[in-house]
Short mmCIF file of C-alpha atoms and ligand atoms in Angstrom, two decimals:
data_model
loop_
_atom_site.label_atom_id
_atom_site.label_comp_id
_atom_site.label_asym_id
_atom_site.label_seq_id
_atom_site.Cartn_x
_atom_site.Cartn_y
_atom_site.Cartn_z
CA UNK A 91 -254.39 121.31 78.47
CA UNK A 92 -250.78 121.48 76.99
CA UNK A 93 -250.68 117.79 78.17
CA UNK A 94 -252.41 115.12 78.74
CA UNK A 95 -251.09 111.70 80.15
CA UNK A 96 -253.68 109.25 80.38
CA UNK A 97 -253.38 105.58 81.75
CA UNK A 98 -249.57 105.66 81.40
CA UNK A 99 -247.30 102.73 82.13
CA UNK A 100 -243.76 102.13 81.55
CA UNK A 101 -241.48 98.63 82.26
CA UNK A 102 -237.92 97.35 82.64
CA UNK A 103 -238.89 93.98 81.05
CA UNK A 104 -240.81 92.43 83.72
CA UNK A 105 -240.92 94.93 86.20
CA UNK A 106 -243.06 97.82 86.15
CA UNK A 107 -241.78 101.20 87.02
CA UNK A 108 -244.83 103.67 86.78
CA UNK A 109 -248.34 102.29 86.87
CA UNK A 110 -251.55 103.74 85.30
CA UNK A 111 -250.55 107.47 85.94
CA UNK A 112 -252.66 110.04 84.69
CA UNK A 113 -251.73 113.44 84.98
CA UNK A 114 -252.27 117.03 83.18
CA UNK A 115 -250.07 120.20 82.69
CA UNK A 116 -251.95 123.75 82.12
CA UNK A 117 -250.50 125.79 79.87
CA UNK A 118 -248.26 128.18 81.79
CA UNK A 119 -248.23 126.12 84.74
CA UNK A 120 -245.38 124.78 87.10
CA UNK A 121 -246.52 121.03 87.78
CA UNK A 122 -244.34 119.37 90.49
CA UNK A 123 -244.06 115.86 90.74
CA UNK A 124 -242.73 114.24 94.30
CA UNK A 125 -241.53 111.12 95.74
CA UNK A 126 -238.98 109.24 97.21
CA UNK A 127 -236.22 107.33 95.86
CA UNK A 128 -237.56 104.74 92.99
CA UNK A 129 -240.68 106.00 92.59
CA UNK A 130 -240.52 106.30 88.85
CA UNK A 131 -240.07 109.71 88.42
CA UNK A 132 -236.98 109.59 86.36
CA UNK A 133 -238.91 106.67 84.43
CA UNK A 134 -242.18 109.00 83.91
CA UNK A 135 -240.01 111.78 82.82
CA UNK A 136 -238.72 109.81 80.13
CA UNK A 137 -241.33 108.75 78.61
CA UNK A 138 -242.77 111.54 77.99
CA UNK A 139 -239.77 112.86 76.40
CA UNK A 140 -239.52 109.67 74.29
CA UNK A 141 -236.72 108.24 75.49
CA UNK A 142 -238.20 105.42 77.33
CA UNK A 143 -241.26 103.30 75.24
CA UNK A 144 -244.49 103.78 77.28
CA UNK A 145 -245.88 100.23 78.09
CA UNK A 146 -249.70 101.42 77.67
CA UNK A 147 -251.53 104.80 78.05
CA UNK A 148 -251.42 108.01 75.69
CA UNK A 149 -249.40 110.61 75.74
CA UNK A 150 -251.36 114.35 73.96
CA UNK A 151 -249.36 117.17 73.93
CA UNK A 152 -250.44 120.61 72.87
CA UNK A 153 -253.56 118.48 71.39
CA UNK A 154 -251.64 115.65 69.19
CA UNK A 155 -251.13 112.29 69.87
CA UNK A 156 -247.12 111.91 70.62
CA UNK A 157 -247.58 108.49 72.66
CA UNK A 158 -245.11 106.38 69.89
CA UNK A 159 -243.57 109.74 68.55
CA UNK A 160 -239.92 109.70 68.51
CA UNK A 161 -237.46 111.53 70.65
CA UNK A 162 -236.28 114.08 68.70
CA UNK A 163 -239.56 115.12 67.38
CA UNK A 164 -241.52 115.66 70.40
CA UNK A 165 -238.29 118.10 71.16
CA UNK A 166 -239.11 119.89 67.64
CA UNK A 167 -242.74 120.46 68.93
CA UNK A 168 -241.68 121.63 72.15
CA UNK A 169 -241.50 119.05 74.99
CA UNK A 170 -237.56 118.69 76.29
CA UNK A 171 -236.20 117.76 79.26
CA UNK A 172 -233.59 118.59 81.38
CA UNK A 173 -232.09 115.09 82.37
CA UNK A 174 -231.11 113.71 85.75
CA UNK A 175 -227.71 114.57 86.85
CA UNK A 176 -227.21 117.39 84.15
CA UNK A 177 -225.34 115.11 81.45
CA UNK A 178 -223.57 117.92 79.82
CA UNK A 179 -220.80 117.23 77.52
CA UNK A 180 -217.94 117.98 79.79
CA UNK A 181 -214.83 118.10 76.98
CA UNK A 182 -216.78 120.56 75.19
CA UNK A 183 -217.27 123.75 75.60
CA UNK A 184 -219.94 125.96 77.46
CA UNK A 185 -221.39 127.51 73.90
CA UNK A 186 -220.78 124.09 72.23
CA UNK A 187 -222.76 122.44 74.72
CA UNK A 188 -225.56 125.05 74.10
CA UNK A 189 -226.00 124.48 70.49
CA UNK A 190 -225.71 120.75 70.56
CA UNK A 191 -229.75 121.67 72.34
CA UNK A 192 -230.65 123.77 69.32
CA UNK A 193 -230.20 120.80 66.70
CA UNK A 194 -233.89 120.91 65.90
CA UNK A 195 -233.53 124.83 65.41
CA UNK A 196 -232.95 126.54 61.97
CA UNK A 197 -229.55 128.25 61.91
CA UNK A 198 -230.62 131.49 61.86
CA UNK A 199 -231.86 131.49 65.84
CA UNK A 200 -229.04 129.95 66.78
CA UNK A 201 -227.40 133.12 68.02
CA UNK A 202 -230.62 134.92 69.50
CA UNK A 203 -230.66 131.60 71.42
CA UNK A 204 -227.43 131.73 73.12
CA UNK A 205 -227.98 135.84 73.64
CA UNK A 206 -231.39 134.64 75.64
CA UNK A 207 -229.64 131.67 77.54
CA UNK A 208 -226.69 134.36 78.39
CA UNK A 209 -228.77 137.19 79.58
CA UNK A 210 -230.53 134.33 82.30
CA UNK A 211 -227.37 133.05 83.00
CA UNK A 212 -224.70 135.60 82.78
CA UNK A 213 -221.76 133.06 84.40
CA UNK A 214 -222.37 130.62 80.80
CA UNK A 215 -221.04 133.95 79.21
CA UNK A 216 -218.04 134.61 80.76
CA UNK A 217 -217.42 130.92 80.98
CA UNK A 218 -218.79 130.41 77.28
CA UNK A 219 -215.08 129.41 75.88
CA UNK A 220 -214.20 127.07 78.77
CA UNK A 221 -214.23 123.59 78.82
CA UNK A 222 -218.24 122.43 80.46
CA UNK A 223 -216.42 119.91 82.84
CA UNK A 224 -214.62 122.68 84.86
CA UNK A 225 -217.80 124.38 85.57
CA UNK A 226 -219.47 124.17 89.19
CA UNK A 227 -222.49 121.62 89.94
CA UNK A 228 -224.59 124.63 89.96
CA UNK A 229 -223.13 126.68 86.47
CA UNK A 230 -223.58 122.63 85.30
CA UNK A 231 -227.06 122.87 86.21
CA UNK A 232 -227.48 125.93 84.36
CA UNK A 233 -225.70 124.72 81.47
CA UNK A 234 -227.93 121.86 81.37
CA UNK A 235 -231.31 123.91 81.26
CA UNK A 236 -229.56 126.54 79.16
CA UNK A 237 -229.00 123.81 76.63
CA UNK A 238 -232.88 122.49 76.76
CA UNK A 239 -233.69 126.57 76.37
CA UNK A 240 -231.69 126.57 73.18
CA UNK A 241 -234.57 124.02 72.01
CA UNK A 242 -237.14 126.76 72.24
CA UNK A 243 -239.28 124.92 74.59
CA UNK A 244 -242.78 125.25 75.51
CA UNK A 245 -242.98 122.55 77.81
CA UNK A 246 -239.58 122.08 80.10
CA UNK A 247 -239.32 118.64 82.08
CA UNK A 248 -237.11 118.77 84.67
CA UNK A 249 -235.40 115.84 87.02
CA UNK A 250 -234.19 116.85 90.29
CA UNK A 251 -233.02 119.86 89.76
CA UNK A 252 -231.37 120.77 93.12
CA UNK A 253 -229.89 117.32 93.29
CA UNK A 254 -226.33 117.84 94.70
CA UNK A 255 -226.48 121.66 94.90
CA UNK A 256 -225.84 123.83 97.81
CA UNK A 257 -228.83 125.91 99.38
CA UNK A 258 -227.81 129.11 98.00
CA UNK A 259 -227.55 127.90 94.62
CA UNK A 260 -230.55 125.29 94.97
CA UNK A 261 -232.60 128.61 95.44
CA UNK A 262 -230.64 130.23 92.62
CA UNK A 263 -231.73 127.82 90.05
CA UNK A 264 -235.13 127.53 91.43
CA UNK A 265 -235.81 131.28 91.03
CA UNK A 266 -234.60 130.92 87.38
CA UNK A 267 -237.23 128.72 87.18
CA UNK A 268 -239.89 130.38 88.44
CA UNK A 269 -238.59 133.59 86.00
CA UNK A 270 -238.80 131.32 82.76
CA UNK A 271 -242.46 130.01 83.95
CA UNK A 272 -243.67 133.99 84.33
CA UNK A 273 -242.38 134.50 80.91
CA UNK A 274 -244.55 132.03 79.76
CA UNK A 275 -243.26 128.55 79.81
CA UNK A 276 -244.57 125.51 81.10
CA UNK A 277 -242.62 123.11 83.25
CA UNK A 278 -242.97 119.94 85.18
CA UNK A 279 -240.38 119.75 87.83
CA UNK A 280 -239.63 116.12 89.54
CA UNK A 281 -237.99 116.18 93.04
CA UNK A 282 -237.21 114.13 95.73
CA UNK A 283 -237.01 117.34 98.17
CA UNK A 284 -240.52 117.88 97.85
CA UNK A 285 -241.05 120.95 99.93
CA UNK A 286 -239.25 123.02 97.34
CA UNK A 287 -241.10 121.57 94.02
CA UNK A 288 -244.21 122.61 96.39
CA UNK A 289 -243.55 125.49 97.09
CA UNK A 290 -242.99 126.91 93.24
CA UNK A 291 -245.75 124.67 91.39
CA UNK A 292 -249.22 125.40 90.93
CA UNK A 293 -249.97 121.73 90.83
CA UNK A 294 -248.57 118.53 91.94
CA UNK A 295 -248.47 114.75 92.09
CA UNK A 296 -247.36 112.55 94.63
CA UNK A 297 -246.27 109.08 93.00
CA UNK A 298 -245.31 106.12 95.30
CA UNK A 299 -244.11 102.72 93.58
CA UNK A 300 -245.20 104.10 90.06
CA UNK A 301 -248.20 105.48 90.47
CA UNK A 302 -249.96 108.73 91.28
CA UNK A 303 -251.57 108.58 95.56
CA UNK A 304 -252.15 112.11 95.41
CA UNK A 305 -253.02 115.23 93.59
CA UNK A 306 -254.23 118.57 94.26
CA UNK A 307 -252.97 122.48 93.87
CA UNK A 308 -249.23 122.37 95.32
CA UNK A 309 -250.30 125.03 98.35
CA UNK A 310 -253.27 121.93 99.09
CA UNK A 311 -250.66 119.49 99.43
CA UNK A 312 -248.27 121.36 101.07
CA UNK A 313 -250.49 121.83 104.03
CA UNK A 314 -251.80 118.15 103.78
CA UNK A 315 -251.09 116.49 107.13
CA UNK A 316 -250.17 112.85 105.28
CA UNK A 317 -247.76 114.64 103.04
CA UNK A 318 -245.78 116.69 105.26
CA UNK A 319 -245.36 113.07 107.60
CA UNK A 320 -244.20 110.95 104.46
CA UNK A 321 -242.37 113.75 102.65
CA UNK A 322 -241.78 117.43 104.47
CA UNK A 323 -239.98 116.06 107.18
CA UNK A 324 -243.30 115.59 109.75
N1 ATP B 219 -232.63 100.61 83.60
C1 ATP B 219 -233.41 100.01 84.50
N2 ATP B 219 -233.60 98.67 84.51
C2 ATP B 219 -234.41 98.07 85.41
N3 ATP B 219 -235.09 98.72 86.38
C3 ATP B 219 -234.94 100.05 86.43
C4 ATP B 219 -234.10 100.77 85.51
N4 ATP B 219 -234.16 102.09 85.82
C5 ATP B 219 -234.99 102.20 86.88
N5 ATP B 219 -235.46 100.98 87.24
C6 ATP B 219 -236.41 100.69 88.35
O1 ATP B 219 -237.61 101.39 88.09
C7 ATP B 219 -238.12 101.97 89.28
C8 ATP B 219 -238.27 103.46 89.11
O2 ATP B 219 -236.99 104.06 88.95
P1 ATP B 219 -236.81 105.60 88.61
O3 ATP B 219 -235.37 105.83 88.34
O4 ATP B 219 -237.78 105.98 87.57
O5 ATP B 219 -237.24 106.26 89.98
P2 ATP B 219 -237.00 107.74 90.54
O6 ATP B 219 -238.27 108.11 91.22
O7 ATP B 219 -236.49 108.63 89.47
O8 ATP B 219 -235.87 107.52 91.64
P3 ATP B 219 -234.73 108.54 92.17
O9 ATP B 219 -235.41 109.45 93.13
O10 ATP B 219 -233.74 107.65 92.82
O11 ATP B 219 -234.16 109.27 90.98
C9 ATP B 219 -237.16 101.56 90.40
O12 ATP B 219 -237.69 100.44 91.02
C10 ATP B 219 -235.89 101.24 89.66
O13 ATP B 219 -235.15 100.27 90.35
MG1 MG B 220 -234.84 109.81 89.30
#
């Protein structure tokens, strides 16, 4: 397994935002992760990437312990996310928001990095000058996982993607997706529009109030009568 979550919980003081979840990635997997508003997705998400303490549970990626590693180490060994609502930098520019992702990186890559993040998205190029807060929701989107790509991931975590996007673009960045994970990377993808996460992971998890209700291969639970009621739209 690339990772392991066992047992994992996560609090805002008192309250409890994700609950005993225990989950696995495969290496070379898409893993989606579903649920409605609040469910703790956002919360799950950052914990694993550090930013968020985990309450109790382990975290073991690519077969180390990271569960009380800090942030910007578990990005050096390859676990980065892509955060909710984009957060790029928008005074700055397209290319300066890519290399602020590469600060783990040895100078050297820095411009086979950009070159890779350029070829997927050719719009960062022409807009690579330009100021990041006059690009669209969607180039923002791609700026966004451009910049975690700079990081050389081998594990991509991903909140809500297609949040705020139109359909044509939603798709867009979903194929891109799909492209990196045949090229070999690994990503867990958290949406509220479930049918979508579904229908490009292998696997997926259905959390509810914190913790996990269901599991399965995505095509099991995209078919699964209790699923499609509470989350494809009946
Ligand atoms: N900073 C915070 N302080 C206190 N409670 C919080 C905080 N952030 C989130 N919560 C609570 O934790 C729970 C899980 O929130 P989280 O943002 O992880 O859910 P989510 O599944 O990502 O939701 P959404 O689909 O709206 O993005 C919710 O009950 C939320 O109110
Ligand atoms: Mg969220």
């Amino acid at each position: 397994m690339l990772l392991q979550v066992d047992g994992l919980s996560c609090r805002y003081g008192r309250v409890s935002a994700v609950n005993d979840v225990s989950l696995a990635v495969r290496e070379g997997t898409i893993v989606a992760i579903v649920g409605s508003n609040g469910a703790g997705k956002t919360t799950l998400l950052r914990t694993l990437s550090g930013i968020h303490d985990a309450a109790a549970g382990c975290i073991v990626f690519a077969g180390s312990d990271i569960t009380r590693l800090a942030a910007a180490k578990r990005v050096a060994v390859g676990l980065v996310q892509v955060p909710e609502g984009r957060q790029i930098f928008g005074a700055l520019s397209v290319e300066e928001n890519l290399k602020l992702g590469a600060y783990t990186r040895p100078a050297n890559e820095i411009s086979a990095g950009l070159e890779q993040v350029f070829v997927l998205f050719p719009v960062l190029a022409e807009r690579r000058a330009g100021e990041a807060g006059a690009l669209s929701g969607g180039e923002q989107q791609m700026l966004a996982i451009g910049r975690a790509l700079m990081a050389q991931p081998r594990l991509l975590l991903l909140d809500e993607p297609s949040l705020g996007l139109a359909p044509m673009m939603v798709e867009f960045i979903l194929e891109k997706i799909v492209e990196l994970n045949r090229r070999g990377l690994s990503v867990v993808v958290v949406e509220q529009n479930a049918s979508l996460a579904l229908e490009i992971a292998h696997d997926a998890y259905v959390l509810e109030t914190g913790r996990v209700v269901k599991s399965g291969e995505a095509c099991a639970l995209l078919r699964d009568p209790a699923v499609v009621e509470a989350y494809l739209g009946g």
